[in-house]
Amino acid sequence: SKGNHRHFMLKEIYEQPIVVAQTLRSYLRRLDGELAMPAQDFDLASVKRVTIVACGTSYYAGCVAKYWFEQFARVPVDIDVASEFRYREPVMEEGGLALFISQSGETADTLAALRHARASGQKIAVVVNVPTSTMAREADLLLPTHAGPEIGVASTKAFTCQLAVLAAFAANLARAKGRLSRDEEKALVRHLSETPAALNGALAYDEAIEQVAQGIAKARDVLYLGRGPDYPLALEGALKLKEISYIHAEGYAAGEMKHGPIALIDENVPVIVLAPSGPLFEKTVSNMQEVQARGGQVVLISDYDGIQQAGEGCIATITMPKVHPLIAPLVYAIPVQLLAYHVAVAKGTDVDQPRNLAKSVTVE
Ligand code: F6R
């Protein structure tokens, strides 16, 4: 049931602090400051390369994870959308790890990619939300998300739970490879443990986001910009908006704007900038200012410090709690989801059952 929420999507957005906490419990021992992993029959330390394959929102979770696997575990990562993977004749060395991410565990392209990787001698890890799904059954290493049933067609809570699992998995891989001191492990566990509270902090800005959405609902095109692990969040923001409000939206790496898309900018195009303060903040802000100099209407999503520093000249700002860069992609998922939701409600579209879409795509 939707409880006292108007749509399943909104209920599922609000469930995130609880289901992310529930998911993290399987991957960390908070009180001991230790990472934990489900049992596996192979040595994580032997993983030399990770190949990530998924579709849609699950693919964007994989794009975020690529940063984590490379940054923490120093393991090279290949990533593809499942519908492209098999056809490019990917090179997979014997003993590599192939990682599939899927809410349903039934997406036809992802499943076909999984079987292709298995036939190419890869170990198979899956991040799935439905524990009885086909992908869960075919995995060597099952990494469950505990988001509970996701009813809204637009994925929300499954996404943040996937990110939680992937962050913990990347940290586990780093530890197995001897790349994490005991103190670093404790620090990572502490940052991850702060996620549920930070998600609650982000949800507290729902009304402010609803206000911003009234303006966005009038737009014909919307751009989303981000850098580093927040770049895939820009892609996810654009996908969410397209799916449920039918407004044309695109996500770009902030630094790519000047290589073409900036030509689209005028005073009718809202540009949503995802810029948590941290190592990439200054660079993102300078890209944002290039957009503003051309009349772009910027909505800046950042923390208090970021907004103090760069909020002037924006048509609106949305304040997020200040968090460690590791968990920023989880926290910034909330405004991205709520913005799409409130725009769709303002436009009167069918939020839970958007046109032309199915919850699980079982044809290739
Ligand atoms: C977007 C959305 C889709 C799914 C995609 C993969 O809101 O829901 O893009 O993420 O169809 O589905 P799963 O994760 O079930 O493989």
Short mmCIF file of N, CA and C and ligand atoms in Angstrom, two decimals, residues 55-58 101-105 107 110 153-155 162 239-240 243 359 361, ligand 1:
data_model
loop_
_atom_site.label_atom_id
_atom_site.label_comp_id
_atom_site.label_asym_id
_atom_site.label_seq_id
_atom_site.Cartn_x
_atom_site.Cartn_y
_atom_site.Cartn_z
N CYS A 55 21.49 -2.00 -17.13
CA CYS A 55 20.66 -1.13 -17.97
C CYS A 55 20.08 0.02 -17.13
N GLY A 56 19.83 1.11 -17.78
CA GLY A 56 19.05 2.21 -17.19
C GLY A 56 19.65 2.74 -15.91
N THR A 57 18.79 2.89 -14.91
CA THR A 57 19.22 3.41 -13.62
C THR A 57 20.27 2.51 -12.98
N SER A 58 20.12 1.21 -13.14
CA SER A 58 21.12 0.28 -12.57
C SER A 58 22.48 0.50 -13.22
N ILE A 101 24.19 -5.56 -12.38
CA ILE A 101 23.38 -4.81 -11.42
C ILE A 101 21.96 -4.75 -11.95
N SER A 102 21.00 -5.20 -11.15
CA SER A 102 19.62 -5.22 -11.62
C SER A 102 18.65 -5.23 -10.44
N GLN A 103 17.68 -4.35 -10.46
CA GLN A 103 16.65 -4.38 -9.44
C GLN A 103 15.89 -5.69 -9.54
N SER A 104 15.36 -5.96 -10.73
CA SER A 104 14.45 -7.11 -10.92
C SER A 104 15.20 -8.44 -10.97
N GLY A 105 16.44 -8.41 -11.46
CA GLY A 105 17.17 -9.66 -11.68
C GLY A 105 16.66 -10.44 -12.88
N THR A 107 16.03 -8.58 -16.18
CA THR A 107 16.18 -7.79 -17.41
C THR A 107 16.90 -8.62 -18.48
N THR A 110 20.55 -7.81 -19.65
CA THR A 110 21.54 -8.01 -18.58
C THR A 110 21.77 -9.50 -18.36
N VAL A 153 7.34 2.49 -11.31
CA VAL A 153 8.13 2.08 -12.47
C VAL A 153 9.49 2.77 -12.46
N ALA A 154 9.54 4.03 -12.07
CA ALA A 154 10.81 4.75 -11.99
C ALA A 154 11.56 4.28 -10.74
N SER A 155 12.75 3.78 -10.95
CA SER A 155 13.53 3.21 -9.84
C SER A 155 14.05 4.32 -8.92
N GLN A 162 21.54 -0.02 -4.31
CA GLN A 162 22.62 -0.53 -5.16
C GLN A 162 23.91 0.23 -4.87
N LEU A 239 17.32 11.14 -16.72
CA LEU A 239 16.48 9.97 -17.03
C LEU A 239 15.17 10.02 -16.23
N LYS A 240 15.30 10.29 -14.95
CA LYS A 240 14.11 10.33 -14.08
C LYS A 240 13.12 11.37 -14.59
N GLU A 243 11.46 10.21 -17.87
CA GLU A 243 10.55 9.08 -17.67
C GLU A 243 9.19 9.48 -17.16
N LYS A 359 7.88 -2.13 -15.77
CA LYS A 359 8.79 -2.23 -14.61
C LYS A 359 9.97 -3.15 -14.91
N VAL A 361 11.99 -5.26 -18.03
CA VAL A 361 12.08 -5.35 -19.48
C VAL A 361 12.65 -6.72 -19.84
C1 F6R B 1 14.55 3.81 -14.55
C2 F6R B 1 14.31 2.38 -14.56
C3 F6R B 1 14.98 1.54 -15.63
C4 F6R B 1 15.63 0.30 -14.99
C5 F6R B 1 16.19 -0.62 -16.08
C6 F6R B 1 16.92 -1.81 -15.48
O1 F6R B 1 13.82 4.45 -13.55
O2 F6R B 1 13.63 1.86 -13.73
O3 F6R B 1 15.92 2.29 -16.33
O4 F6R B 1 16.64 0.75 -14.12
O5 F6R B 1 15.13 -1.09 -16.89
O6 F6R B 1 16.08 -2.61 -14.70
P1 F6R B 1 16.67 -3.65 -13.68
O7 F6R B 1 17.43 -2.88 -12.66
O8 F6R B 1 15.47 -4.36 -13.11
O9 F6R B 1 17.57 -4.56 -14.46
#
